[in-house]
Amino acid sequence: MAASISSSSNECEGSMTAMKYFASAVPLSLRVVAECPVSKARACILTLPHSPVNTPVFMPVGTQGTMKGITANQLEDLGCQICLGNTYHLGMRPGPELIEKANGLHGFMSWKRNLLTDSGGFQMVSLVELSEVTEEGVMFRSPYDGKEILLTPEQSISIQNSLGSDIMMQLDDVVSSTVKGPRVEEAMHRSVRWLDRCIAANKNPERQNLFAIIQGGLDARLRKACLDEMTKRDVPGFAIGGLSGGEEKDDFWKMVTLSTDHLPRNKPRYLMGVGYALDLVVCVALGCDMFDCVFPTRTARFGSALVPWGSLQLKQKQYAKDFHPIDPECQCPTCKRHSRAYLHALFKSDTAAMHHVTIHNINYQLRLMRDVRQSIIDQKFPEFVKVFMERMFPSPEDYPSWAVDALHSVNICLK
Ligand SMILES: [Zn+2]
């Protein structure tokens, strides 16, 4: 533990004091600030080693230590309190040793606020064709040099310990949400066993929080069994995993609400891979606190700007002479300065266009969650949901039935 903070400079004293403070404190606490009297929505303050985080929160995803199209400084200016780093990419290149030398991922990317790192497992299953899961770990072929690599729960935690993230994710046995049969049950039980190996492997439990990931596919019995087992472990937080993988939305929300029904009230609930505005609002109503998704930044690179009434495809001809900002109500640096027409023209010639829209889209997500949170605190969340739906869809006939049903299940009736 001392190795990463013993390296020279005056700043070291400051971080040493901070480290002592955190060593004697629990590295995470959750205070429920307000609860919706109608639905399961709640507003909390999640205190993490680098700063407090207001929840519900959307966490933008960074890759290789930098957000695509946005700097750490800009992310800070938008009010982002926590973002994600990809363990898989960082573990391969530049490698955990180099990042440890830079005082962890915070030092490496010069980010003063909180970081969450994933286990690296999901990327392997989704990005790497050749991967094989055994009890020992996930075997895969490196896309960089073709070598066979075995990622074990111990190695995943070791890499995340080197990265120094505030929240680390357990290595889990991931199966696609569309897979059915005995493989789902096997993966669920293995994920519980791997959680125990991850807990044992964590070298920094006093300053790095390990989250469990609830699995069990779309089978309520398996989800419940996983919830029962994992909540017996005293981990700082829980993620709901294995969803958002192309399953029916009706199955999706039922698994989410089953999970939040059985997760402890005093710990954060992180729904992985969810980032569409509608899904965020519905899943807050179902009791989730934290979300991440590559969607807002990925879609920005294709010229799609998120707005309260859906999205603008800025490459389309209709914006060539449109001198309005993307969203007249948005206070982001892009909307304050540039018109749709300018961005439309820029997309033809310059990657700066992607950068401008990325900033807008991240700001949209963060603002949406701030507004959601404020409505919960003001005890007006159901009204907020109704106005949100009216703005997002031309008429109530266009409301997706899964969203209507999900909200109805927590007493928010749209029709
Ligand atoms: Zn904007």
XYZ file of C-alpha atoms and ligand atoms in Angstrom:
416
model
C 0.000 0.000 0.000
C 2.851 2.381 0.795
C 4.523 1.696 -2.552
C 2.209 3.887 -4.580
C 2.511 6.906 -2.310
C 6.214 6.799 -1.376
C 7.393 8.425 -4.616
C 8.855 11.936 -3.976
C 7.307 15.445 -4.373
C 5.663 17.712 -1.835
C 2.224 16.639 -2.947
C 3.063 13.307 -1.393
C 2.604 14.719 2.090
C -0.891 15.814 1.246
C -1.813 12.470 -0.189
C -0.186 10.740 2.785
C -2.453 12.658 5.142
C -5.417 11.854 2.957
C -4.412 8.225 2.870
C -4.182 8.037 6.673
C -7.605 9.602 6.906
C -9.085 7.080 4.511
C -7.240 4.201 6.117
C -9.089 4.870 9.337
C -12.426 5.514 7.643
C -14.808 3.300 5.721
C -14.146 4.126 2.041
C -17.835 4.489 1.198
C -20.936 5.753 2.884
C -24.422 6.298 1.542
C -26.830 8.776 3.033
C -30.415 8.715 1.767
C -31.400 12.387 1.426
C -34.933 11.930 0.131
C -37.257 9.160 -0.968
C -40.169 9.465 -3.363
C -43.349 8.760 -1.365
C -44.938 7.128 -4.428
C -42.252 5.141 -6.285
C -38.940 3.526 -5.251
C -36.898 6.574 -6.404
C -34.395 7.985 -3.948
C -31.806 10.774 -3.786
C -28.595 10.037 -1.870
C -25.153 11.386 -1.152
C -22.570 8.727 -1.867
C -19.303 9.611 -0.156
C -16.266 8.108 -1.881
C -12.526 8.608 -1.263
C -12.097 11.462 -3.764
C -15.354 13.426 -3.333
C -19.044 13.099 -2.594
C -21.350 12.020 -5.421
C -24.987 13.088 -5.684
C -27.210 10.240 -6.810
C -29.007 9.256 -8.981
C -25.909 9.650 -11.113
C -24.896 8.940 -14.691
C -21.225 7.995 -15.051
C -19.644 8.732 -18.459
C -17.328 6.034 -19.793
C -13.681 6.776 -20.515
C -11.394 4.520 -22.518
C -7.630 4.229 -22.085
C -7.645 6.986 -19.506
C -9.246 9.682 -21.645
C -12.823 10.352 -22.621
C -13.146 10.094 -26.376
C -13.513 13.682 -27.561
C -13.390 15.359 -24.140
C -10.687 16.170 -21.598
C -10.659 15.519 -17.844
C -10.816 19.278 -17.331
C -13.944 19.693 -19.433
C -15.575 16.760 -17.691
C -14.866 18.443 -14.362
C -16.360 21.738 -15.628
C -19.574 19.898 -16.579
C -19.893 18.849 -12.934
C -19.081 15.170 -13.442
C -18.289 13.636 -10.021
C -17.437 10.094 -11.126
C -16.444 8.464 -14.405
C -15.424 5.019 -15.629
C -12.059 3.649 -16.701
C -11.818 0.472 -18.748
C -9.667 -2.109 -16.982
C -9.365 -4.284 -20.048
C -7.799 -1.561 -22.186
C -5.720 -0.067 -19.387
C -4.499 -3.483 -18.238
C -3.207 -4.209 -21.722
C -1.865 -0.827 -22.742
C -0.095 1.059 -21.166
C -0.241 -1.659 -18.485
C -0.840 -1.565 -14.720
C 2.846 -1.080 -13.773
C 3.117 2.205 -15.662
C -0.165 3.486 -14.268
C 0.870 2.532 -10.735
C 4.047 4.596 -11.236
C 1.871 7.580 -12.198
C 0.096 7.333 -8.818
C -2.737 5.306 -10.237
C -5.283 6.162 -12.867
C -6.186 9.416 -11.083
C -2.617 10.634 -11.459
C -2.211 9.209 -14.949
C -5.282 10.963 -16.373
C -5.055 13.929 -13.970
C -8.578 13.377 -12.618
C -9.230 14.579 -9.088
C -12.680 13.100 -8.601
C -13.883 9.502 -8.393
C -13.209 6.641 -10.763
C -14.960 3.335 -11.205
C -13.151 0.527 -13.013
C -14.756 -2.574 -14.464
C -13.333 -6.051 -14.012
C -12.169 -6.393 -17.594
C -14.295 -9.503 -18.053
C -17.131 -7.920 -19.983
C -14.835 -6.505 -22.654
C -13.321 -9.922 -23.137
C -16.636 -11.586 -23.688
C -17.953 -8.809 -25.904
C -14.886 -7.709 -27.855
C -12.721 -10.777 -28.063
C -13.912 -13.637 -30.204
C -11.782 -16.280 -28.592
C -12.657 -16.447 -24.944
C -13.229 -19.491 -22.796
C -14.481 -19.508 -19.223
C -13.189 -22.069 -16.728
C -13.428 -22.132 -12.927
C -9.981 -20.546 -12.827
C -10.890 -17.518 -14.939
C -11.465 -16.213 -18.476
C -8.995 -17.351 -21.119
C -8.700 -15.102 -24.145
C -6.332 -14.143 -26.932
C -4.831 -10.691 -26.751
C -5.927 -8.537 -29.696
C -2.603 -6.689 -29.372
C -0.107 -9.527 -29.728
C -2.170 -12.715 -30.119
C -0.896 -14.279 -26.860
C -3.214 -16.375 -24.730
C -4.037 -14.667 -21.440
C -5.917 -15.997 -18.437
C -7.766 -13.331 -16.458
C -8.563 -14.620 -12.963
C -10.586 -12.842 -10.268
C -7.271 -12.273 -8.422
C -5.621 -10.692 -11.464
C -8.604 -8.471 -12.188
C -8.456 -7.112 -8.639
C -4.681 -6.796 -8.781
C -4.960 -4.624 -11.918
C -7.744 -2.552 -10.359
C -5.648 -2.153 -7.175
C -2.838 -0.781 -9.351
C -5.262 1.586 -11.065
C -6.395 2.831 -7.638
C -10.056 3.315 -8.563
C -12.568 4.349 -5.900
C -14.944 1.588 -6.975
C -13.764 -1.737 -8.390
C -16.041 -4.312 -9.965
C -15.777 -8.018 -9.260
C -14.890 -10.351 -12.140
C -18.120 -12.132 -12.995
C -19.045 -14.915 -15.385
C -20.976 -12.987 -18.004
C -23.476 -14.659 -20.287
C -25.556 -12.786 -22.821
C -29.024 -11.937 -21.524
C -30.493 -13.792 -24.499
C -28.843 -17.105 -23.480
C -31.117 -19.577 -21.659
C -30.647 -22.952 -19.984
C -28.104 -24.444 -17.554
C -25.287 -22.105 -18.615
C -27.104 -19.200 -16.897
C -27.281 -21.061 -13.590
C -23.657 -22.158 -13.828
C -22.555 -18.559 -14.482
C -24.586 -17.265 -11.536
C -23.032 -19.729 -9.055
C -19.557 -19.114 -10.471
C -20.029 -15.352 -10.113
C -20.731 -15.877 -6.390
C -17.568 -17.984 -6.007
C -15.537 -15.401 -7.941
C -16.918 -12.638 -5.713
C -15.379 -14.410 -2.701
C -12.045 -14.689 -4.517
C -12.205 -10.966 -5.400
C -12.959 -9.991 -1.793
C -9.975 -12.057 -0.603
C -7.702 -10.554 -3.284
C -8.421 -6.869 -2.541
C -5.194 -5.410 -1.106
C -6.765 -1.998 -0.381
C -10.149 -2.585 1.264
C -9.651 0.577 3.347
C -9.559 2.831 0.261
C -10.978 0.857 -2.680
C -14.592 -0.295 -2.712
C -15.422 -3.631 -4.292
C -18.905 -4.012 -5.801
C -20.638 -7.356 -6.311
C -22.522 -7.967 -9.578
C -25.921 -9.651 -9.378
C -26.337 -12.201 -12.185
C -28.991 -14.803 -12.996
C -30.061 -13.817 -16.501
C -33.794 -13.324 -17.000
C -34.754 -16.101 -14.583
C -36.403 -14.645 -11.455
C -35.529 -17.727 -9.385
C -31.823 -17.476 -10.280
C -31.729 -13.695 -9.745
C -33.264 -14.132 -6.325
C -30.818 -16.925 -5.432
C -27.927 -14.680 -6.506
C -29.311 -11.755 -4.497
C -29.657 -13.986 -1.408
C -26.074 -15.223 -1.668
C -24.350 -11.974 -2.560
C -26.129 -9.800 -0.005
C -24.744 -12.130 2.702
C -21.319 -10.680 1.850
C -20.515 -7.334 3.414
C -19.469 -5.594 0.181
C -19.748 -1.785 -0.079
C -22.151 -1.806 -3.053
C -24.077 -3.881 -5.566
C -24.412 -3.799 -9.324
C -27.225 -5.312 -11.355
C -25.481 -7.057 -14.237
C -26.265 -9.201 -17.232
C -29.001 -6.908 -18.577
C -29.131 -4.368 -21.450
C -27.905 -7.041 -23.814
C -30.743 -7.170 -26.290
C -33.383 -8.805 -24.067
C -37.055 -7.815 -24.206
C -37.690 -4.612 -22.273
C -40.463 -6.350 -20.323
C -37.932 -8.875 -19.036
C -35.388 -6.124 -18.398
C -37.458 -3.957 -16.055
C -38.829 -6.947 -14.136
C -35.298 -8.137 -13.342
C -34.318 -4.590 -12.307
C -37.226 -4.176 -9.911
C -36.769 -7.683 -8.482
C -33.158 -6.773 -7.729
C -33.859 -3.427 -6.059
C -36.569 -5.111 -3.942
C -33.925 -7.329 -2.360
C -30.870 -5.060 -2.206
C -30.052 -3.404 1.124
C -31.307 0.161 1.528
C -28.022 1.469 2.927
C -25.855 0.515 -0.063
C -25.603 1.944 -3.584
C -27.336 0.145 -6.474
C -25.608 0.390 -9.818
C -27.443 -0.648 -12.980
C -24.793 -1.493 -15.553
C -24.916 -0.486 -19.211
C -28.038 1.685 -19.099
C -27.951 5.191 -20.613
C -31.031 6.007 -22.736
C -32.894 8.904 -21.111
C -36.169 6.961 -20.861
C -34.439 3.929 -19.309
C -32.679 6.166 -16.786
C -35.899 7.838 -15.641
C -37.785 4.522 -15.393
C -34.962 2.735 -13.558
C -34.607 5.597 -11.064
C -38.313 5.043 -10.354
C -37.466 1.363 -9.786
C -34.848 2.307 -7.185
C -31.466 2.414 -8.971
C -28.797 4.974 -8.012
C -25.957 4.692 -10.523
C -25.763 4.169 -14.295
C -23.176 4.011 -17.051
C -23.321 3.632 -20.811
C -21.187 4.423 -23.857
C -24.298 5.482 -25.784
C -24.246 9.304 -25.240
C -20.609 9.626 -26.306
C -20.773 7.033 -29.080
C -23.896 8.538 -30.639
C -22.292 12.020 -30.488
C -19.563 10.827 -32.809
C -22.217 9.996 -35.392
C -23.669 13.507 -35.168
C -26.609 12.663 -32.909
C -27.317 15.310 -30.246
C -29.559 14.394 -27.295
C -32.446 16.743 -26.514
C -35.515 16.548 -24.225
C -37.673 15.650 -27.247
C -35.350 12.875 -28.518
C -32.313 13.596 -30.678
C -31.130 15.818 -33.531
C -29.246 14.224 -36.404
C -26.965 17.172 -37.066
C -25.626 15.790 -40.350
C -29.071 16.067 -41.932
C -29.627 18.803 -44.523
C -32.427 20.452 -42.533
C -29.834 21.856 -40.091
C -27.623 23.496 -42.743
C -29.269 26.893 -42.242
C -30.591 26.455 -38.712
C -28.982 29.070 -36.463
C -30.498 27.847 -33.194
C -28.296 26.092 -30.657
C -28.803 22.300 -30.304
C -31.103 22.941 -27.330
C -32.029 26.547 -26.449
C -32.410 25.552 -22.775
C -29.009 23.845 -22.547
C -26.259 25.754 -20.750
C -23.339 23.649 -22.041
C -20.336 25.356 -23.715
C -21.437 24.029 -27.119
C -24.991 25.417 -26.936
C -23.824 28.740 -25.509
C -21.535 29.262 -28.473
C -22.461 27.310 -31.581
C -25.447 26.883 -33.875
C -26.828 23.734 -35.437
C -25.774 25.138 -38.828
C -22.173 25.580 -37.699
C -22.028 22.061 -36.254
C -23.641 20.665 -39.417
C -20.913 22.289 -41.517
C -18.173 21.225 -39.098
C -19.194 17.564 -39.327
C -18.221 17.612 -43.005
C -14.630 18.599 -42.367
C -13.482 18.424 -38.787
C -13.428 15.967 -35.866
C -13.991 18.996 -33.579
C -17.688 18.582 -34.386
C -17.706 15.242 -32.503
C -15.994 16.919 -29.590
C -18.636 19.689 -29.381
C -21.540 17.220 -29.515
C -19.867 14.881 -26.991
C -19.700 17.767 -24.506
C -23.364 18.566 -25.136
C -24.480 14.941 -24.772
C -22.602 14.363 -21.519
C -24.031 17.612 -20.203
C -27.510 16.438 -21.226
C -27.131 13.203 -19.228
C -25.707 14.951 -16.165
C -28.397 17.645 -16.253
C -31.146 15.049 -16.641
C -29.941 13.256 -13.519
C -29.585 16.513 -11.572
C -33.182 17.405 -12.502
C -34.390 13.920 -11.545
C -32.592 14.220 -8.216
C -33.994 17.674 -7.477
C -37.529 16.473 -8.209
C -37.077 13.607 -5.723
C -35.840 16.054 -3.085
C -38.792 18.374 -3.833
C -41.142 15.377 -3.517
C -42.263 15.941 -7.118
C -40.733 12.971 -8.905
C -44.002 11.514 -10.316
C -44.845 14.944 -11.800
C -41.325 15.138 -13.234
C -41.793 11.763 -14.938
C -45.076 12.878 -16.502
C -43.570 16.093 -17.913
C -40.509 14.168 -19.125
C -42.742 11.714 -21.027
C -44.862 14.506 -22.529
C -41.773 16.219 -23.874
C -40.136 13.016 -25.130
C -43.135 11.615 -27.004
C -45.578 13.402 -29.346
C -48.606 11.719 -27.749
C -49.405 9.209 -24.965
C -50.092 6.615 -27.696
C -46.375 6.681 -28.426
C -45.316 5.796 -24.870
C -43.557 2.406 -24.954
C -45.791 -0.090 -23.138
C -42.910 -1.541 -21.090
C -42.197 1.930 -19.634
C -45.876 2.509 -18.837
C -46.050 -0.920 -17.127
C -42.781 -0.438 -15.225
C -43.856 2.976 -13.924
C -47.325 1.648 -13.105
C -45.707 -1.088 -10.987
C -44.321 1.657 -8.728
C -47.578 3.649 -8.673
C -46.751 6.237 -11.331
C -49.747 6.093 -13.663
C -49.256 7.885 -16.979
C -52.667 7.360 -18.553
Zn -25.760 21.794 -24.990
